[in-house]
Coordinates of C-alpha atoms and ligand atoms in Angstrom, one line a residue:
X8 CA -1.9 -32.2 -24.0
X9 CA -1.5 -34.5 -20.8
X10 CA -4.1 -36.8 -20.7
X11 CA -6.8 -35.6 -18.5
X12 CA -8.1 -38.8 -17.5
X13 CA -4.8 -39.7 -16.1
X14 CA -5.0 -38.9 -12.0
X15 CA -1.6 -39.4 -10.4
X16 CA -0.5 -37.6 -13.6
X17 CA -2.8 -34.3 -13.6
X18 CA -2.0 -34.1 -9.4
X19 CA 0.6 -35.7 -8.9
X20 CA 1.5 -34.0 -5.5
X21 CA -1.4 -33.3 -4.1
X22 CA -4.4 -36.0 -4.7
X23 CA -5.5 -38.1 -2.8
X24 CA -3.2 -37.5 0.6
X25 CA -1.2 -34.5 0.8
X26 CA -0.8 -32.0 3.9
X27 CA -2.5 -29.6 1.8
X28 CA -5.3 -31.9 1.0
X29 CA -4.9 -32.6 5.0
X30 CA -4.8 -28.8 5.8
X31 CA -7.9 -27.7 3.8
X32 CA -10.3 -30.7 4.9
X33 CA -9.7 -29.9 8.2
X34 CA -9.3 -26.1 9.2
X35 CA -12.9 -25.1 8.2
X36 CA -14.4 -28.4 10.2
X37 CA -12.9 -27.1 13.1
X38 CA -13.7 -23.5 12.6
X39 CA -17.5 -24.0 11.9
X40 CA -18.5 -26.2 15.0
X41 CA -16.2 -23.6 17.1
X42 CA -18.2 -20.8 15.8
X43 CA -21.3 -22.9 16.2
X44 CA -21.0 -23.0 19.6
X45 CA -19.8 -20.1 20.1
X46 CA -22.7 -18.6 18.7
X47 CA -25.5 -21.1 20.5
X48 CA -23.7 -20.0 23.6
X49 CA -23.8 -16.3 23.3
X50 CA -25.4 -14.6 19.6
X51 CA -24.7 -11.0 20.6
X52 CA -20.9 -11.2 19.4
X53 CA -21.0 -11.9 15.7
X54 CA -23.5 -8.4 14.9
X55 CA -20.0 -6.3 15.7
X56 CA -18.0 -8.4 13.4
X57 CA -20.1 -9.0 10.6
X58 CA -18.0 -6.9 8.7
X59 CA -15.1 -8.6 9.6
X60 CA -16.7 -11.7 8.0
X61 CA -17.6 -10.0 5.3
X62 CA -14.3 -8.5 4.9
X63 CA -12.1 -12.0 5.3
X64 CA -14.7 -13.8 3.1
X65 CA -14.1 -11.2 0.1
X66 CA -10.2 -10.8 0.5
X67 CA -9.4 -14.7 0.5
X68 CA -11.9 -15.6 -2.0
X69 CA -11.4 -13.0 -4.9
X70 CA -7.8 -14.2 -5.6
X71 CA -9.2 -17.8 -6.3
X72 CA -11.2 -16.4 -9.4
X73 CA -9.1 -14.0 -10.8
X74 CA -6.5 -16.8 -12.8
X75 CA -9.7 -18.1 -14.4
X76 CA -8.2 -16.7 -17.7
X77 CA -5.1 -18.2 -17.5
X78 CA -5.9 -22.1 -16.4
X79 CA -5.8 -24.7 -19.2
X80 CA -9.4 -25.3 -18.6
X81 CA -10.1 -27.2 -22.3
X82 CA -9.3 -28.6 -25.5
X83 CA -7.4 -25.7 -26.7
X84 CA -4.8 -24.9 -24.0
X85 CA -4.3 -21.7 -22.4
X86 CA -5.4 -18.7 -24.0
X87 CA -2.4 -16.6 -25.8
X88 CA -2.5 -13.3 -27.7
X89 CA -5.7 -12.3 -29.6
X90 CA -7.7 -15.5 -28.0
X91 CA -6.6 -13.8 -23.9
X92 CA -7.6 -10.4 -25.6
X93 CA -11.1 -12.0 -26.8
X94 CA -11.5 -13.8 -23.8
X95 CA -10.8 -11.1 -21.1
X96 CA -13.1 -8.6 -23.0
X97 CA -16.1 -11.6 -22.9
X98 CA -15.1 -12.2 -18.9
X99 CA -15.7 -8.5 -18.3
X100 CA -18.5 -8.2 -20.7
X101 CA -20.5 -11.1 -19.1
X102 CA -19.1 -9.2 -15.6
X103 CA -21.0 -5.8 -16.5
X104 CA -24.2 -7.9 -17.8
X105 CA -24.4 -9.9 -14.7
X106 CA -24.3 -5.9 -13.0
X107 CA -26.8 -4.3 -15.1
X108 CA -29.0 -7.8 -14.5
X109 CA -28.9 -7.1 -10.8
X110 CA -29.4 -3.3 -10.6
X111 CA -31.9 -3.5 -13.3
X112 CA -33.9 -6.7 -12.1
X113 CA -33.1 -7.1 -9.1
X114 CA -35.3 -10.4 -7.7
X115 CA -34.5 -12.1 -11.1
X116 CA -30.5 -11.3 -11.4
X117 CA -30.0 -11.9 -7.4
X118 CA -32.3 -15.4 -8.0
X119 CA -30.0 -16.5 -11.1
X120 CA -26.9 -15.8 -8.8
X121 CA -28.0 -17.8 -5.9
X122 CA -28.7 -20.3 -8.2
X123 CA -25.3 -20.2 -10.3
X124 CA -23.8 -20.1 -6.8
X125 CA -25.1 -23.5 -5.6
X126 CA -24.1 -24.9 -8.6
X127 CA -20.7 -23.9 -8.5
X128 CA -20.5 -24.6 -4.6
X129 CA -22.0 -28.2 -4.9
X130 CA -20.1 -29.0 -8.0
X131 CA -16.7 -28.1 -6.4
X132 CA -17.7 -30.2 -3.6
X133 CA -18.6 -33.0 -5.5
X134 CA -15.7 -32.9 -7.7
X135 CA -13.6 -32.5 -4.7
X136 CA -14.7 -35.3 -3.1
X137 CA -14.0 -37.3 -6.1
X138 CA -10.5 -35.8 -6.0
X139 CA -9.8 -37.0 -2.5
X140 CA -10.6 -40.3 -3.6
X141 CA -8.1 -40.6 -6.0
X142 CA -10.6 -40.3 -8.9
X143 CA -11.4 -38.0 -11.8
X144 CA -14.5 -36.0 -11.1
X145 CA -17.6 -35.9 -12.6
X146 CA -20.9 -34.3 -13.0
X147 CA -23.0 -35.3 -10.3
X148 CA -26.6 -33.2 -10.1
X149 CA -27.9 -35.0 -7.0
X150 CA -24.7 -34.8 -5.0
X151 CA -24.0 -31.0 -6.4
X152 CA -27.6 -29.5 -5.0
X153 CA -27.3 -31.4 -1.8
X154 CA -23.7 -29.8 -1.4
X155 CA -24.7 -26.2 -3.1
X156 CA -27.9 -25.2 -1.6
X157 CA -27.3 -24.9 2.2
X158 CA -25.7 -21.5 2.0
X159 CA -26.5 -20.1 -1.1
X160 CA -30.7 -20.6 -1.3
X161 CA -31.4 -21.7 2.3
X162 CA -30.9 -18.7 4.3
X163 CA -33.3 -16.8 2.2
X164 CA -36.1 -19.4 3.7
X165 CA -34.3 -19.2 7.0
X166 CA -32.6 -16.1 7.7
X167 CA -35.1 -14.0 5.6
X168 CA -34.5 -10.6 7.9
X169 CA -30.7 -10.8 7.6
X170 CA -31.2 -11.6 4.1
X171 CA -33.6 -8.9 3.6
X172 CA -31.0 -6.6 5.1
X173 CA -28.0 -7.6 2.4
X174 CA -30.2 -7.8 -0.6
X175 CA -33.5 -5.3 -0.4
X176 CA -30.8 -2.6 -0.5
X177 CA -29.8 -3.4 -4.1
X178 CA -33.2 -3.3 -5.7
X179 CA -35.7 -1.9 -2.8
X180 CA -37.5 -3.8 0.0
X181 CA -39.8 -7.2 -2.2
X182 CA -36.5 -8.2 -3.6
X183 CA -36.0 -11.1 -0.8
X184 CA -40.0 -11.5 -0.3
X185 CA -40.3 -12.2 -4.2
X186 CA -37.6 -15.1 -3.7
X187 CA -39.0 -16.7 -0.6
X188 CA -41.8 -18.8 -2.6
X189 CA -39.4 -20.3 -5.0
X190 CA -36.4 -21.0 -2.5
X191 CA -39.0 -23.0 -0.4
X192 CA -39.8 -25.2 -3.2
X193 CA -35.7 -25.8 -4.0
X194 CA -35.5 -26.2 0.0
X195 CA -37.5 -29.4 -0.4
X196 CA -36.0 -30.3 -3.4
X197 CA -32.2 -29.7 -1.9
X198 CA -34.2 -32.1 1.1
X199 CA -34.6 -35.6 -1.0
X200 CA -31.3 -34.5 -3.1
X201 CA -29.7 -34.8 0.7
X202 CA -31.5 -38.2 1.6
X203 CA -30.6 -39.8 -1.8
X204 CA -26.4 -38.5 -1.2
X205 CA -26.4 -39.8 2.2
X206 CA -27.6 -43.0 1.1
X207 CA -25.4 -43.6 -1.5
X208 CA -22.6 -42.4 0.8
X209 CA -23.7 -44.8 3.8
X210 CA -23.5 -47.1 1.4
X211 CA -20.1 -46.6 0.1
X212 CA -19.2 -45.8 3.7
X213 CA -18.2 -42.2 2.8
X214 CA -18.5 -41.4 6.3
X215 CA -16.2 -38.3 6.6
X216 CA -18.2 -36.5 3.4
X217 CA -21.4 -37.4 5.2
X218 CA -20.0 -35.9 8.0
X219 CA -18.8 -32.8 6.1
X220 CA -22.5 -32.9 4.5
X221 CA -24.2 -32.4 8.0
X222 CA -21.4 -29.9 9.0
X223 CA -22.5 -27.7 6.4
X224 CA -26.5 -27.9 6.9
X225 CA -26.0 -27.5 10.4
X226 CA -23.9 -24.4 9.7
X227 CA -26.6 -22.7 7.3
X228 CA -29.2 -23.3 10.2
X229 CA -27.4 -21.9 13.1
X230 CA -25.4 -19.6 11.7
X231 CA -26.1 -15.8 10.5
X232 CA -25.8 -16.5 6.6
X233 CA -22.9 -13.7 6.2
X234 CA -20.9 -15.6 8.8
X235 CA -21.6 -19.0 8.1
X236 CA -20.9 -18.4 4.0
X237 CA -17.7 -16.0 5.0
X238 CA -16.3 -19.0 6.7
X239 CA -17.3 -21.4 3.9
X240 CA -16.1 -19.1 1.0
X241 CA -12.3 -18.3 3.0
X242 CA -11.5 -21.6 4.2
X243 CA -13.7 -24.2 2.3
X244 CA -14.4 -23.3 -1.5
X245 CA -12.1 -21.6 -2.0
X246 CA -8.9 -23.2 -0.9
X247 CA -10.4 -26.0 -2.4
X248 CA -10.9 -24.4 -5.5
X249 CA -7.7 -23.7 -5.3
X250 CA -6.4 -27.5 -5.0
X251 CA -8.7 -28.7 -8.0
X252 CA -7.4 -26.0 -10.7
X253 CA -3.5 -26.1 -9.0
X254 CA -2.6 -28.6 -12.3
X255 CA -4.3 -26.4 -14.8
X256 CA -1.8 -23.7 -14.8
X257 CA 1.1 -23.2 -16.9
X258 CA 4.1 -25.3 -15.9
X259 CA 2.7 -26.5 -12.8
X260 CA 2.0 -30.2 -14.2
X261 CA 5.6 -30.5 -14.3
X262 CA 6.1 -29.5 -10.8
X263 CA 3.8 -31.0 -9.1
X264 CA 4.9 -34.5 -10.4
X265 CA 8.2 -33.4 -9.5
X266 CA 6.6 -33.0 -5.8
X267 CA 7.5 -29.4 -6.0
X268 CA 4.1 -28.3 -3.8
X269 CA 4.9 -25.0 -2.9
X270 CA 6.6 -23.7 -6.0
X271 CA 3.0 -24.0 -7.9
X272 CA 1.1 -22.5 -4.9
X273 CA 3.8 -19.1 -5.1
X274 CA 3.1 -19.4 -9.3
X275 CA -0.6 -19.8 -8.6
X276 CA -0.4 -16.4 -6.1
X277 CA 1.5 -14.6 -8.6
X278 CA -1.0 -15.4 -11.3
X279 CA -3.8 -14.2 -9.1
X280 CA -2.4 -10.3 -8.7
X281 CA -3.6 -8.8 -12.2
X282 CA -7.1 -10.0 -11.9
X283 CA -7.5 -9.1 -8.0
X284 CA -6.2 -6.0 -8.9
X285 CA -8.5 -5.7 -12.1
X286 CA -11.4 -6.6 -9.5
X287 CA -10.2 -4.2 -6.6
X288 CA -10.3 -1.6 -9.7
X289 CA -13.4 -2.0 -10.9
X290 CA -15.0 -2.0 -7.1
X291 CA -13.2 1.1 -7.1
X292 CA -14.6 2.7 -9.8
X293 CA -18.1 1.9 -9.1
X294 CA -17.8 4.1 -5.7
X295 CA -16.7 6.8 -7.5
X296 CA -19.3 7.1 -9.8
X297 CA -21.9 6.2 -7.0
X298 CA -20.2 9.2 -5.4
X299 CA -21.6 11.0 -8.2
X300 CA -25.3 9.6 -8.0
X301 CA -25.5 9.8 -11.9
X302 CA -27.4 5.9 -11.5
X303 CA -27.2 3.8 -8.6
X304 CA -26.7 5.3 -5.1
X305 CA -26.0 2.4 -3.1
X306 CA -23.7 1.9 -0.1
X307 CA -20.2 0.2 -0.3
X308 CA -20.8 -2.9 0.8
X309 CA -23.6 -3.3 -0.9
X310 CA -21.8 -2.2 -4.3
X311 CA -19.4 -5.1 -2.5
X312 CA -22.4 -7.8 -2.4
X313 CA -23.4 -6.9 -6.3
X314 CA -19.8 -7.0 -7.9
X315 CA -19.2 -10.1 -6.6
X316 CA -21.9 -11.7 -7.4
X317 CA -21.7 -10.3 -11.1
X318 CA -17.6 -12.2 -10.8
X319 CA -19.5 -15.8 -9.9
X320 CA -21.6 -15.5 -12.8
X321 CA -18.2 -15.6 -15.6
X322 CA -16.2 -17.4 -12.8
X323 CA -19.0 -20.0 -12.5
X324 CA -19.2 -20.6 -16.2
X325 CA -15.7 -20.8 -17.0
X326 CA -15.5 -23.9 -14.5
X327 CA -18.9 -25.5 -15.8
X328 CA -16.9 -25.4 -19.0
X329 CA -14.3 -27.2 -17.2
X330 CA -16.4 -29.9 -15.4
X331 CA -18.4 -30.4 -19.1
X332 CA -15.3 -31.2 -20.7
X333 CA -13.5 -33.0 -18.6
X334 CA -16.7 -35.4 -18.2
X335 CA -16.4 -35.9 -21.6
X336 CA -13.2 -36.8 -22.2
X337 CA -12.5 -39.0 -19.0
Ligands
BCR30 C1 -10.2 -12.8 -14.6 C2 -10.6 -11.5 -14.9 C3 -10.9 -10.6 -13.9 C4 -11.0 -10.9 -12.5 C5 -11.8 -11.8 -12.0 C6 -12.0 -12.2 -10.7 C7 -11.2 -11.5 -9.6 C8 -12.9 -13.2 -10.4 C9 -13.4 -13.5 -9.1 C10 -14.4 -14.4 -9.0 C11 -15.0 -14.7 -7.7 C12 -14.5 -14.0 -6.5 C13 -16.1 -15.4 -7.7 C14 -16.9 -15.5 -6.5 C15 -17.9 -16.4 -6.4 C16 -18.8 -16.1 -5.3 C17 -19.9 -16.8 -5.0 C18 -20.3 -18.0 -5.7 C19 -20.7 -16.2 -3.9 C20 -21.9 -16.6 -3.5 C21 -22.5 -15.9 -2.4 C22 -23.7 -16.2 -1.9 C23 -24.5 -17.4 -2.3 C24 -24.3 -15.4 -0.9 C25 -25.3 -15.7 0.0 C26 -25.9 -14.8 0.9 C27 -25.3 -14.2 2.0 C28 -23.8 -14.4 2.2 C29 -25.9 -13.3 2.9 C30 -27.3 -12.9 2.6 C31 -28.0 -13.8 1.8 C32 -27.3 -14.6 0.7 C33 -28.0 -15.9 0.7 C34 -27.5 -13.8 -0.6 C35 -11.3 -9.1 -14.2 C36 -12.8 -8.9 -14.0 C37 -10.5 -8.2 -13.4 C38 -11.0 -8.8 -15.7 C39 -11.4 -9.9 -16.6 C40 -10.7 -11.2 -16.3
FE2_31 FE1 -14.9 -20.9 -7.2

């Protein structure tokens, strides 16, 4: 295998200036102070889209987990045969778990995703920021909670009505109530994790990531937490997501040190259709049986809301595996 500690090598055409790295740093800073102000100058609009948001966020994001199985995301390579057989059935084993978790125990399974969720939000922005540097990433709790906690566990302390509006439907109203207490104590944590990051940052004079830090606090106070983490999902994790595991996929090593950009990102798309479908499926299934009331009656979106919050839980783990290893080995 290519060594992994090698930079330039891994990402060739893309780290640390590209017009993709370019592209992706700044759509979302424009598009979150835009909506911003559009939404301090007039709040009425967004209520009539929300499911626009919700809609945008979902398409543009599922794709970016669905080639989890097929990225070289270890010491053994990319699954083949009986190990992609093994490993599919444990994805969608640990998918239907992270399900019957939710429906079943509802304040406990949506508290473990918010949680999983900051992680993985943080730690992609951490390990981004590394990226953009020109430098391998690595494991960095302080920096991953101040990154992952503004839109995952802060809008249940400050948007608790809109919150209670996504989330009492999946387990009855309590669910968000129950979660308030312990999201207030991680609010205060996330707090001195954000003093410490900016500190360090001033003093490396990481000024645009401090900037990009504020951005997205700002965003998870004045924003509606289904628009603000639409927007964040669409144009800012994911994409970016994207960029990190672009080198981890079959062949594309080769081209991206051969510059050939866009050649990986059409591979990478084409490796994404059998697991959005697979995801699209399963959503689909779950309505019809709903349909049929034999155990859950709960509305679309909401069956929306649960299923992909039981994909973070595998997709989240598979790249902890990642960031574990590669911390290792660099
Ligand atoms: C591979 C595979 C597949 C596929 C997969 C996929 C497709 C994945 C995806 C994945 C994904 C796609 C992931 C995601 C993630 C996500 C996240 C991480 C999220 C988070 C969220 C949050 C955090 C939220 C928040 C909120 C709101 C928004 C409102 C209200 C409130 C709250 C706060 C809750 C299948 C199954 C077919 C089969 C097997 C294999
Ligand atoms: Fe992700």
């Amino acid at each position: 295998m290519q060594a992994v500690t090698d930079v330039p090598a891994r990402f060739g055409a893309i780290f640390p200036h590209s017009r993709l790295v370019t592209a992706t740093s700044t759509l979302p800073v424009v598009v979150l102070p835009a909506l911003i102000l559009l939404f301090l100058m007039n709040s009425s609009w967004y209520q009539a889209n929300l499911i626009v948001f919700a809609a945008i966020g979902l398409l543009a994001g599922l794709p970016h987990g669905a080639v989890d199985l097929f990225l070289e995301l270890g010491p053994n390579g990319v699954p083949r045969g009986q190990a992609l057989v093994r490993q599919l059935f444990v994805y969608l084993l640990a998918v239907a778990a992270t399900l019957a978790i939710i429906l079943l125990f509802p304040a406990f399974g949506v508290g473990l995703f918010l949680a999983i969720s900051a992680w993985h939000f943080g730690s992609g922005e951490s390990a981004f920021n590394a990226c953009r540097r020109g430098r391998l990433p690595r494991v960095a709790p302080i920096e991953t909670i101040a990154y992952g906690i503004p839109l995952t566990v802060a809008p249940v302390v400050l948007w608790p009505d809109q919150v209670r509006e996504i989330i009492d439907p999946l387990g009855g109203p309590g669910v968000t109530d129950a979660l308030i207490g312990p999201a207030r104590v991680v609010l205060v944590i996330a707090a001195v994790a954000v003093v410490i990051t900016i500190a360090r940052k001033t003093a490396r004079t990481h000024w645009g990531e401090i900037g990009e830090l504020t951005l997205l606090w700002v965003a998870a106070v004045t924003l509606p937490p289904l628009v603000a983490f639409s927007v964040y999902f669409a144009l800012w994790h994911s994409p970016r997501h994207v960029i990190r595991t672009l080198p981890e996929l079959p062949g594309n090593r080769r081209d991206l040190s051969g510059g050939h950009l866009v050649r990986c990102l059409l591979r990478y798309l084409a490796y994404t259709v059998p697991g959005t479908v697979g995801a699209l499926a399963i959503f689909a299934v779950l309505i019809a049986v709903n349909s049929d009331a034999t155990f859950a009656e709960l509305q679309p979106a909401t069956w929306a809301g649960a299923l992909l919050a039981a994909l973070t839980i595998p997709h989240a783990l598979t790249i902890l595996r990642y960031d574990l290893w590669l911390d290792r080995v660099r």
